[in-house]
Amino acid sequence: MDYRVHLAKRMLTNKKGSLIGAVLAVSIGILVIHVNFVIFQGLYDAIVRDLKDYRFGDILVSNDEDYIDKSDIALINWFERNPYVEAATSRLDGSASINATKFGKRTEEFRIPVLGVDPLRDTRASAIHNTVGDGQFVFARNSLVMGSRVARDLGGVEVGDNVRLKFVDRHGEDQLKRFVVTGITSSAGGQGLDGSVIVHIDTLRSILDRTDETGTILVKLNDPTKAVEIKDLFLRSFPSDDFKAETIEESAETQLSGFRSGIALINLIGYFGMMSSAFAIVTIQMMLVSSKTREIGIMRAIGAKRMDILTLFLFQGMIIGAMGAAAGTGLGLVYTFYAKETKMQFEGSLALEVTYNWEKIGQTALTSFGLAVIASIYPAYRATRLLPVEAMRTV
Amino acid sequence: MNKTYGEGETAVHALKDVSFSIKRGELLLIVGSSGSGKSTLLNMIGLLDRPTSGKIFLDGIETTTLNDNEISSFRNSKLGFVFQSANLLSDLTVLENILLPRKIQRTDENAVDDAKKLLRTVGLEKQMNNRANKISGGQAQRAAIARGLINNPTIVLADEPTGNLDSVTAEIIVQLMKSLVKKLGQTFIIVTHDKHQFGDVDRVITIKDGRAFEEEEQRGMEVAAS
């Protein structure tokens, strides 16, 4: 082992307080990044997960300008023949005015989005049915699942209540339809259909006079990494149709871009935290240099070059960086493990999607290691400027 | 050589026209009262400081023209140092301290054997794995002498090597250095304020007000003055 590494190690271990302080500074910087990542990236991933599960799937197919008029069954079958596709389902969007009579009093009418689903296929391709807390998912032509916010705004609609929806069909004619509320949907984090109502797709087609038309095809993959490949294959297979196929990142871009900027900002704050720990290392290293002035003088007197002294203190920075990176990464992984195993929730409702991003973990550890070394450059340089005779006079 | 600190009216002339030579295997004492400039002279010879004017030749090399890296290498390979306080690195063991100049030189071949041999010579083989701050002052000074010898230097420079020691320990150190001169033919330049402690030595240079006098000259001056 190089004597400078050996000496750097000994000098640090004999100054345990400074070593612990410096290692803590590095590890806390890393821990902040890990905690940020678990919470904010976990929140982002949870939102992506929910948007995918409830609204967009891994791939969302729509018509570029209008409704899809090709047979939805044919398209679903095309997708489901692919081994990477778990399931696909068709959906149709609309809107309606809704009101209800509660305790003999009619509530004020307001407009809401309406989603038509194929109940059997939707339970395979999406997870929206899991958000139905009270009652059950759409099972009949006149059954309706109501979003919890809509139910609240209607004065507390419950399962079994009747509601009246007024649609405007494709010809501009009003169409009134009564439904029985069979379920109330409520999603943690609100990425589900809490502000909509869900009905049977055939009922909606019939009301809107859009028989054989579909709004979107939602595709769930068993290997989401194949989304782009399957999307491209689909578009190549139907070149003459005006299909638009988007991955979750594309279809949810509007919802996600804001979050991404927020996460970038939070990460920036984390990196500023890491910079602060670098300043702490500069201070601790300066103290170490100051406390070892006499030793530096002795080493210079017996022939150590300025470069040897520089290297010695850079090695100290590397040891601090390596120990801090290991401790910080270890603590961060323990926290991540805890968050994952306990299904940590954001504000007590939205379960965070905790993942081990090894690239990010490695990058954070390397960055903090690098910062510790960089933070040691100035104190190391100062150590090289000491004159042997004067340094040895230091008591 | 001359050494002046400061400039103008506040200038202090620490060494004035000092000139002498030393032969290989000699033990030279530099004596003088406190503040006379003897440590300054030793720092010049040890390349720890540069003279204001003049030249220093060691092993035929003019050292005043060397750059910082060359000076470091020169100090490492040609000079051994023994300071008033042993100046061992407290983070290392006695053996590691003795090996340090060799490690700096990056010539590890037989280094441990050489160091152990020196430890035997100075009577410290039992303490070699003790931490440097866990041994007595006399033992530390003996370790410092061993460290000064590990690279087979041309000259060992000792600055008040017995200054911090009790009289019994000081005597042991003096005898050790004198025996090294005899046994190894090692050249020593020793700065001391107490030349009697060393008894008979090859040469004595007295520094007075920054000027150097050989013992014979000094004796002549004293006779003339009386």
Tab-separated table of N, CA and C in Angstrom, chain A residues 19-141:
chain	number	residue	atom	x	y	z
A	19	LEU	N	-13.138	12.710	11.442
A	19	LEU	CA	-13.508	11.691	10.447
A	19	LEU	C	-15.017	11.469	10.469
A	20	ILE	N	-15.558	11.302	11.670
A	20	ILE	CA	-17.004	11.052	11.774
A	20	ILE	C	-17.773	12.257	11.229
A	21	GLY	N	-17.316	13.457	11.582
A	21	GLY	CA	-17.975	14.670	11.100
A	21	GLY	C	-17.988	14.738	9.585
A	22	ALA	N	-16.819	14.472	8.987
A	22	ALA	CA	-16.711	14.561	7.526
A	22	ALA	C	-17.540	13.471	6.848
A	23	VAL	N	-17.480	12.257	7.408
A	23	VAL	CA	-18.238	11.146	6.814
A	23	VAL	C	-19.738	11.423	6.929
A	24	LEU	N	-20.139	11.960	8.082
A	24	LEU	CA	-21.560	12.293	8.261
A	24	LEU	C	-22.007	13.348	7.262
A	25	ALA	N	-21.125	14.345	7.046
A	25	ALA	CA	-21.474	15.413	6.092
A	25	ALA	C	-21.739	14.818	4.716
A	26	VAL	N	-20.871	13.895	4.288
A	26	VAL	CA	-21.061	13.274	2.963
A	26	VAL	C	-22.316	12.409	2.968
A	27	SER	N	-22.458	11.594	4.026
A	27	SER	CA	-23.574	10.640	4.003
A	27	SER	C	-24.919	11.349	4.114
A	28	ILE	N	-24.958	12.456	4.861
A	28	ILE	CA	-26.238	13.176	4.969
A	28	ILE	C	-26.621	13.768	3.615
A	29	GLY	N	-25.611	14.273	2.898
A	29	GLY	CA	-25.871	14.782	1.541
A	29	GLY	C	-26.499	13.712	0.667
A	30	ILE	N	-25.938	12.509	0.740
A	30	ILE	CA	-26.458	11.403	-0.075
A	30	ILE	C	-27.854	11.007	0.406
A	31	LEU	N	-28.002	10.960	1.731
A	31	LEU	CA	-29.295	10.552	2.295
A	31	LEU	C	-30.410	11.507	1.851
A	32	VAL	N	-30.079	12.804	1.819
A	32	VAL	CA	-31.076	13.792	1.380
A	32	VAL	C	-31.524	13.466	-0.048
A	33	ILE	N	-30.549	13.148	-0.906
A	33	ILE	CA	-30.877	12.808	-2.299
A	33	ILE	C	-31.757	11.547	-2.334
A	34	HIS	N	-31.390	10.556	-1.507
A	34	HIS	CA	-32.160	9.299	-1.503
A	34	HIS	C	-33.591	9.536	-1.015
A	35	VAL	N	-33.700	10.321	0.067
A	35	VAL	CA	-35.035	10.585	0.617
A	35	VAL	C	-35.862	11.348	-0.416
A	36	ASN	N	-35.225	12.348	-1.033
A	36	ASN	CA	-35.914	13.090	-2.101
A	36	ASN	C	-36.370	12.148	-3.190
A	37	PHE	N	-35.454	11.245	-3.556
A	37	PHE	CA	-35.766	10.332	-4.665
A	37	PHE	C	-36.931	9.424	-4.280
A	38	VAL	N	-36.849	8.857	-3.078
A	38	VAL	CA	-37.910	7.932	-2.649
A	38	VAL	C	-39.243	8.663	-2.619
A	39	ILE	N	-39.260	9.863	-2.048
A	39	ILE	CA	-40.537	10.567	-1.896
A	39	ILE	C	-41.009	11.161	-3.222
A	40	PHE	N	-40.146	11.955	-3.844
A	40	PHE	CA	-40.633	12.694	-5.007
A	40	PHE	C	-40.646	11.854	-6.276
A	41	GLN	N	-39.587	11.057	-6.478
A	41	GLN	CA	-39.620	10.162	-7.637
A	41	GLN	C	-40.682	9.095	-7.395
A	42	GLY	N	-40.813	8.663	-6.133
A	42	GLY	CA	-41.839	7.678	-5.771
A	42	GLY	C	-43.225	8.240	-6.048
A	43	LEU	N	-43.388	9.522	-5.735
A	43	LEU	CA	-44.681	10.177	-5.981
A	43	LEU	C	-44.942	10.270	-7.483
A	44	TYR	N	-43.908	10.678	-8.203
A	44	TYR	CA	-44.026	10.796	-9.662
A	44	TYR	C	-44.372	9.431	-10.267
A	45	ASP	N	-43.621	8.416	-9.838
A	45	ASP	CA	-43.850	7.073	-10.386
A	45	ASP	C	-45.231	6.552	-9.992
A	46	ALA	N	-45.676	6.942	-8.775
A	46	ALA	CA	-47.015	6.523	-8.339
A	46	ALA	C	-48.076	7.166	-9.226
A	47	ILE	N	-47.829	8.440	-9.567
A	47	ILE	CA	-48.798	9.133	-10.444
A	47	ILE	C	-48.785	8.495	-11.833
A	48	VAL	N	-47.575	8.220	-12.335
A	48	VAL	CA	-47.468	7.554	-13.649
A	48	VAL	C	-48.183	6.201	-13.586
A	49	ARG	N	-47.918	5.469	-12.486
A	49	ARG	CA	-48.546	4.145	-12.315
A	49	ARG	C	-50.066	4.265	-12.346
A	50	ASP	N	-50.597	5.256	-11.594
A	50	ASP	CA	-52.050	5.397	-11.517
A	50	ASP	C	-52.640	5.873	-12.838
A	51	LEU	N	-51.932	6.820	-13.477
A	51	LEU	CA	-52.424	7.292	-14.776
A	51	LEU	C	-52.453	6.142	-15.769
A	52	LYS	N	-51.434	5.298	-15.695
A	52	LYS	CA	-51.344	4.142	-16.584
A	52	LYS	C	-52.443	3.135	-16.256
A	53	ASP	N	-52.591	2.869	-14.963
A	53	ASP	CA	-53.569	1.858	-14.547
A	53	ASP	C	-55.003	2.297	-14.792
A	54	TYR	N	-55.258	3.585	-14.636
A	54	TYR	CA	-56.654	4.042	-14.681
A	54	TYR	C	-57.045	4.682	-16.013
A	55	ARG	N	-56.105	5.386	-16.623
A	55	ARG	CA	-56.531	6.228	-17.750
A	55	ARG	C	-55.867	5.924	-19.095
A	56	PHE	N	-54.583	5.643	-19.079
A	56	PHE	CA	-53.870	5.618	-20.360
A	56	PHE	C	-53.298	4.257	-20.751
A	57	GLY	N	-53.148	3.344	-19.834
A	57	GLY	CA	-52.508	2.068	-20.142
A	57	GLY	C	-51.047	2.287	-20.514
A	58	ASP	N	-50.401	1.232	-20.985
A	58	ASP	CA	-49.016	1.383	-21.451
A	58	ASP	C	-48.995	2.022	-22.828
A	59	ILE	N	-50.038	1.707	-23.611
A	59	ILE	CA	-50.194	2.338	-24.935
A	59	ILE	C	-51.651	2.776	-25.043
A	60	LEU	N	-51.850	3.967	-25.543
A	60	LEU	CA	-53.208	4.463	-25.737
A	60	LEU	C	-53.392	4.760	-27.230
A	61	VAL	N	-54.391	4.079	-27.827
A	61	VAL	CA	-54.636	4.273	-29.263
A	61	VAL	C	-55.890	5.122	-29.425
A	62	SER	N	-55.785	6.106	-30.261
A	62	SER	CA	-56.967	6.926	-30.565
A	62	SER	C	-56.918	7.266	-32.044
A	63	ASN	N	-57.944	7.942	-32.496
A	63	ASN	CA	-57.923	8.412	-33.875
A	63	ASN	C	-57.391	9.831	-33.845
A	64	ASP	N	-56.585	10.138	-34.835
A	64	ASP	CA	-55.936	11.449	-34.837
A	64	ASP	C	-56.947	12.593	-34.796
A	65	GLU	N	-58.089	12.412	-35.477
A	65	GLU	CA	-59.025	13.542	-35.595
A	65	GLU	C	-60.417	13.242	-35.053
A	66	ASP	N	-60.811	11.985	-35.077
A	66	ASP	CA	-62.210	11.664	-34.759
A	66	ASP	C	-62.249	10.396	-33.897
A	67	TYR	N	-63.375	9.748	-33.886
A	67	TYR	CA	-63.489	8.474	-33.172
A	67	TYR	C	-62.913	7.360	-34.031
A	68	ILE	N	-62.566	6.254	-33.382
A	68	ILE	CA	-62.080	5.086	-34.125
A	68	ILE	C	-63.311	4.365	-34.687
A	69	ASP	N	-63.353	4.208	-36.015
A	69	ASP	CA	-64.540	3.537	-36.559
A	69	ASP	C	-64.256	2.085	-36.959
A	70	LYS	N	-63.010	1.691	-36.810
A	70	LYS	CA	-62.672	0.290	-37.066
A	70	LYS	C	-63.195	-0.550	-35.894
A	71	SER	N	-63.463	-1.810	-36.140
A	71	SER	CA	-63.994	-2.673	-35.089
A	71	SER	C	-63.032	-2.733	-33.904
A	72	ASP	N	-63.551	-2.369	-32.721
A	72	ASP	CA	-62.688	-2.401	-31.535
A	72	ASP	C	-62.264	-3.834	-31.212
A	73	ILE	N	-63.140	-4.778	-31.486
A	73	ILE	CA	-62.803	-6.180	-31.208
A	73	ILE	C	-61.611	-6.598	-32.071
A	74	ALA	N	-61.626	-6.163	-33.338
A	74	ALA	CA	-60.536	-6.520	-34.252
A	74	ALA	C	-59.216	-5.934	-33.757
A	75	LEU	N	-59.272	-4.686	-33.309
A	75	LEU	CA	-58.048	-4.040	-32.827
A	75	LEU	C	-57.556	-4.693	-31.528
A	76	ILE	N	-58.510	-4.982	-30.643
A	76	ILE	CA	-58.131	-5.628	-29.364
A	76	ILE	C	-57.503	-6.991	-29.648
A	77	ASN	N	-58.121	-7.726	-30.575
A	77	ASN	CA	-57.557	-9.043	-30.925
A	77	ASN	C	-56.161	-8.911	-31.514
A	78	TRP	N	-55.949	-7.847	-32.320
A	78	TRP	CA	-54.615	-7.638	-32.926
A	78	TRP	C	-53.579	-7.471	-31.808
A	79	PHE	N	-53.940	-6.636	-30.847
A	79	PHE	CA	-52.997	-6.405	-29.741
A	79	PHE	C	-52.787	-7.669	-28.922
A	80	GLU	N	-53.865	-8.349	-28.609
A	80	GLU	CA	-53.761	-9.483	-27.675
A	80	GLU	C	-53.056	-10.693	-28.277
A	81	ARG	N	-52.861	-10.632	-29.595
A	81	ARG	CA	-52.061	-11.700	-30.215
A	81	ARG	C	-50.566	-11.528	-29.911
A	82	ASN	N	-50.198	-10.319	-29.543
A	82	ASN	CA	-48.782	-10.043	-29.251
A	82	ASN	C	-48.432	-10.588	-27.863
A	83	PRO	N	-47.354	-11.349	-27.756
A	83	PRO	CA	-47.026	-11.959	-26.444
A	83	PRO	C	-46.701	-10.939	-25.350
A	84	TYR	N	-46.305	-9.724	-25.744
A	84	TYR	CA	-45.982	-8.713	-24.730
A	84	TYR	C	-47.225	-7.995	-24.204
A	85	VAL	N	-48.379	-8.249	-24.846
A	85	VAL	CA	-49.606	-7.561	-24.434
A	85	VAL	C	-50.371	-8.451	-23.454
A	86	GLU	N	-50.718	-7.847	-22.317
A	86	GLU	CA	-51.485	-8.613	-21.331
A	86	GLU	C	-52.967	-8.544	-21.633
A	87	ALA	N	-53.451	-7.346	-21.940
A	87	ALA	CA	-54.872	-7.180	-22.259
A	87	ALA	C	-55.081	-5.834	-22.931
A	88	ALA	N	-56.207	-5.699	-23.593
A	88	ALA	CA	-56.567	-4.409	-24.201
A	88	ALA	C	-58.066	-4.224	-24.043
A	89	THR	N	-58.491	-2.984	-24.022
A	89	THR	CA	-59.923	-2.717	-23.859
A	89	THR	C	-60.274	-1.423	-24.587
A	90	SER	N	-61.545	-1.317	-24.926
A	90	SER	CA	-61.980	-0.096	-25.614
A	90	SER	C	-62.706	0.815	-24.635
A	91	ARG	N	-62.623	2.084	-24.911
A	91	ARG	CA	-63.300	3.077	-24.081
A	91	ARG	C	-63.895	4.163	-24.972
A	92	LEU	N	-64.897	4.798	-24.448
A	92	LEU	CA	-65.511	5.906	-25.179
A	92	LEU	C	-65.751	7.047	-24.188
A	93	ASP	N	-65.340	8.220	-24.595
A	93	ASP	CA	-65.518	9.378	-23.701
A	93	ASP	C	-66.712	10.213	-24.142
A	94	GLY	N	-67.347	10.780	-23.168
A	94	GLY	CA	-68.429	11.707	-23.456
A	94	GLY	C	-68.587	12.645	-22.289
A	95	SER	N	-69.658	13.441	-22.344
A	95	SER	CA	-69.942	14.295	-21.192
A	95	SER	C	-71.454	14.423	-21.053
A	96	ALA	N	-71.857	14.784	-19.872
A	96	ALA	CA	-73.307	14.893	-19.632
A	96	ALA	C	-73.546	15.849	-18.479
A	97	SER	N	-74.813	16.319	-18.416
A	97	SER	CA	-75.215	17.084	-17.228
A	97	SER	C	-75.833	16.078	-16.272
A	98	ILE	N	-75.570	16.268	-14.992
A	98	ILE	CA	-76.066	15.286	-14.026
A	98	ILE	C	-76.819	15.984	-12.907
A	99	ASN	N	-77.847	15.349	-12.457
A	99	ASN	CA	-78.473	15.801	-11.213
A	99	ASN	C	-79.077	14.607	-10.507
A	100	ALA	N	-79.439	14.800	-9.290
A	100	ALA	CA	-80.010	13.698	-8.519
A	100	ALA	C	-81.040	14.279	-7.556
A	101	THR	N	-81.929	13.435	-7.127
A	101	THR	CA	-82.912	13.868	-6.128
A	101	THR	C	-82.556	13.165	-4.827
A	102	LYS	N	-82.227	13.985	-3.843
A	102	LYS	CA	-81.779	13.421	-2.570
A	102	LYS	C	-82.656	13.985	-1.464
A	103	PHE	N	-83.253	13.112	-0.719
A	103	PHE	CA	-84.200	13.498	0.353
A	103	PHE	C	-85.275	14.436	-0.198
A	104	GLY	N	-85.760	14.125	-1.405
A	104	GLY	CA	-86.841	14.892	-2.013
A	104	GLY	C	-86.394	16.217	-2.591
A	105	LYS	N	-85.126	16.455	-2.546
A	105	LYS	CA	-84.625	17.745	-3.039
A	105	LYS	C	-83.732	17.504	-4.238
A	106	ARG	N	-83.991	18.211	-5.307
A	106	ARG	CA	-83.201	18.008	-6.523
A	106	ARG	C	-81.936	18.873	-6.479
A	107	THR	N	-80.832	18.249	-6.747
A	107	THR	CA	-79.576	19.011	-6.682
A	107	THR	C	-79.392	19.834	-7.950
A	108	GLU	N	-78.505	20.784	-7.839
A	108	GLU	CA	-78.230	21.644	-8.999
A	108	GLU	C	-77.511	20.823	-10.069
A	109	GLU	N	-77.885	21.055	-11.321
A	109	GLU	CA	-77.315	20.276	-12.428
A	109	GLU	C	-75.921	20.806	-12.784
A	110	PHE	N	-75.007	19.912	-13.040
A	110	PHE	CA	-73.685	20.342	-13.521
A	110	PHE	C	-73.121	19.296	-14.474
A	111	ARG	N	-72.132	19.729	-15.238
A	111	ARG	CA	-71.588	18.839	-16.280
A	111	ARG	C	-70.430	18.008	-15.730
A	112	ILE	N	-70.402	16.793	-16.220
A	112	ILE	CA	-69.332	15.885	-15.771
A	112	ILE	C	-68.845	15.068	-16.966
A	113	PRO	N	-67.582	14.610	-16.925
A	113	PRO	CA	-67.116	13.693	-17.970
A	113	PRO	C	-67.708	12.301	-17.732
A	114	VAL	N	-68.017	11.620	-18.814
A	114	VAL	CA	-68.574	10.270	-18.717
A	114	VAL	C	-67.641	9.334	-19.484
A	115	LEU	N	-67.329	8.212	-18.867
A	115	LEU	CA	-66.457	7.243	-19.533
A	115	LEU	C	-67.227	5.953	-19.740
A	116	GLY	N	-67.250	5.522	-20.984
A	116	GLY	CA	-67.877	4.238	-21.281
A	116	GLY	C	-66.831	3.145	-21.317
A	117	VAL	N	-67.072	2.076	-20.572
A	117	VAL	CA	-66.083	0.989	-20.519
A	117	VAL	C	-66.737	-0.344	-20.858
A	118	ASP	N	-65.892	-1.249	-21.335
A	118	ASP	CA	-66.323	-2.631	-21.534
A	118	ASP	C	-65.985	-3.344	-20.221
A	119	PRO	N	-66.980	-3.615	-19.369
A	119	PRO	CA	-66.665	-4.062	-17.995
A	119	PRO	C	-65.758	-5.283	-17.942
A	120	LEU	N	-65.974	-6.236	-18.824
A	120	LEU	CA	-65.175	-7.472	-18.742
A	120	LEU	C	-63.726	-7.236	-19.135
A	121	ARG	N	-63.558	-6.550	-20.268
A	121	ARG	CA	-62.180	-6.312	-20.731
A	121	ARG	C	-61.468	-5.289	-19.857
A	122	ASP	N	-62.219	-4.303	-19.374
A	122	ASP	CA	-61.581	-3.225	-18.601
A	122	ASP	C	-60.971	-3.745	-17.296
A	123	THR	N	-61.602	-4.735	-16.712
A	123	THR	CA	-61.050	-5.262	-15.453
A	123	THR	C	-59.718	-5.972	-15.681
A	124	ARG	N	-59.474	-6.389	-16.931
A	124	ARG	CA	-58.194	-7.043	-17.242
A	124	ARG	C	-57.132	-6.020	-17.659
A	125	ALA	N	-57.581	-5.013	-18.393
A	125	ALA	CA	-56.606	-4.084	-18.964
A	125	ALA	C	-56.351	-2.861	-18.091
A	126	SER	N	-57.230	-2.596	-17.159
A	126	SER	CA	-57.046	-1.404	-16.318
A	126	SER	C	-57.332	-1.782	-14.863
A	127	ALA	N	-56.989	-0.863	-13.976
A	127	ALA	CA	-57.203	-1.159	-12.550
A	127	ALA	C	-58.266	-0.247	-11.966
A	128	ILE	N	-59.039	0.399	-12.840
A	128	ILE	CA	-60.010	1.370	-12.329
A	128	ILE	C	-61.085	0.684	-11.467
A	129	HIS	N	-61.357	-0.596	-11.787
A	129	HIS	CA	-62.371	-1.316	-10.992
A	129	HIS	C	-61.916	-1.482	-9.523
A	130	ASN	N	-60.583	-1.455	-9.330
A	130	ASN	CA	-60.086	-1.597	-7.949
A	130	ASN	C	-60.343	-0.357	-7.101
A	131	THR	N	-60.649	0.743	-7.765
A	131	THR	CA	-60.882	1.986	-7.008
A	131	THR	C	-62.329	2.080	-6.521
A	132	VAL	N	-63.149	1.090	-6.908
A	132	VAL	CA	-64.542	1.120	-6.451
A	132	VAL	C	-64.569	0.605	-5.009
A	133	GLY	N	-64.755	1.534	-4.090
A	133	GLY	CA	-64.738	1.174	-2.672
A	133	GLY	C	-66.087	0.664	-2.216
A	134	ASP	N	-67.112	1.462	-2.501
A	134	ASP	CA	-68.484	1.045	-2.144
A	134	ASP	C	-69.143	0.441	-3.370
A	135	GLY	N	-69.873	-0.664	-3.208
A	135	GLY	CA	-70.624	-1.263	-4.304
A	135	GLY	C	-69.729	-2.046	-5.232
A	136	GLN	N	-70.105	-2.042	-6.509
A	136	GLN	CA	-69.319	-2.804	-7.470
A	136	GLN	C	-69.182	-2.063	-8.790
A	137	PHE	N	-68.322	-2.612	-9.636
A	137	PHE	CA	-68.022	-1.970	-10.917
A	137	PHE	C	-69.239	-2.100	-11.841
A	138	VAL	N	-69.196	-1.397	-12.939
A	138	VAL	CA	-70.291	-1.440	-13.933
A	138	VAL	C	-70.567	-2.898	-14.315
A	139	PHE	N	-71.807	-3.318	-14.202
A	139	PHE	CA	-72.096	-4.702	-14.571
A	139	PHE	C	-73.313	-4.816	-15.476
A	140	ALA	N	-74.095	-3.738	-15.598
A	140	ALA	CA	-75.294	-3.821	-16.446
A	140	ALA	C	-75.405	-2.545	-17.265
A	141	ARG	N	-76.287	-2.568	-18.227
A	141	ARG	CA	-76.412	-1.424	-19.132
A	141	ARG	C	-76.846	-0.134	-18.422
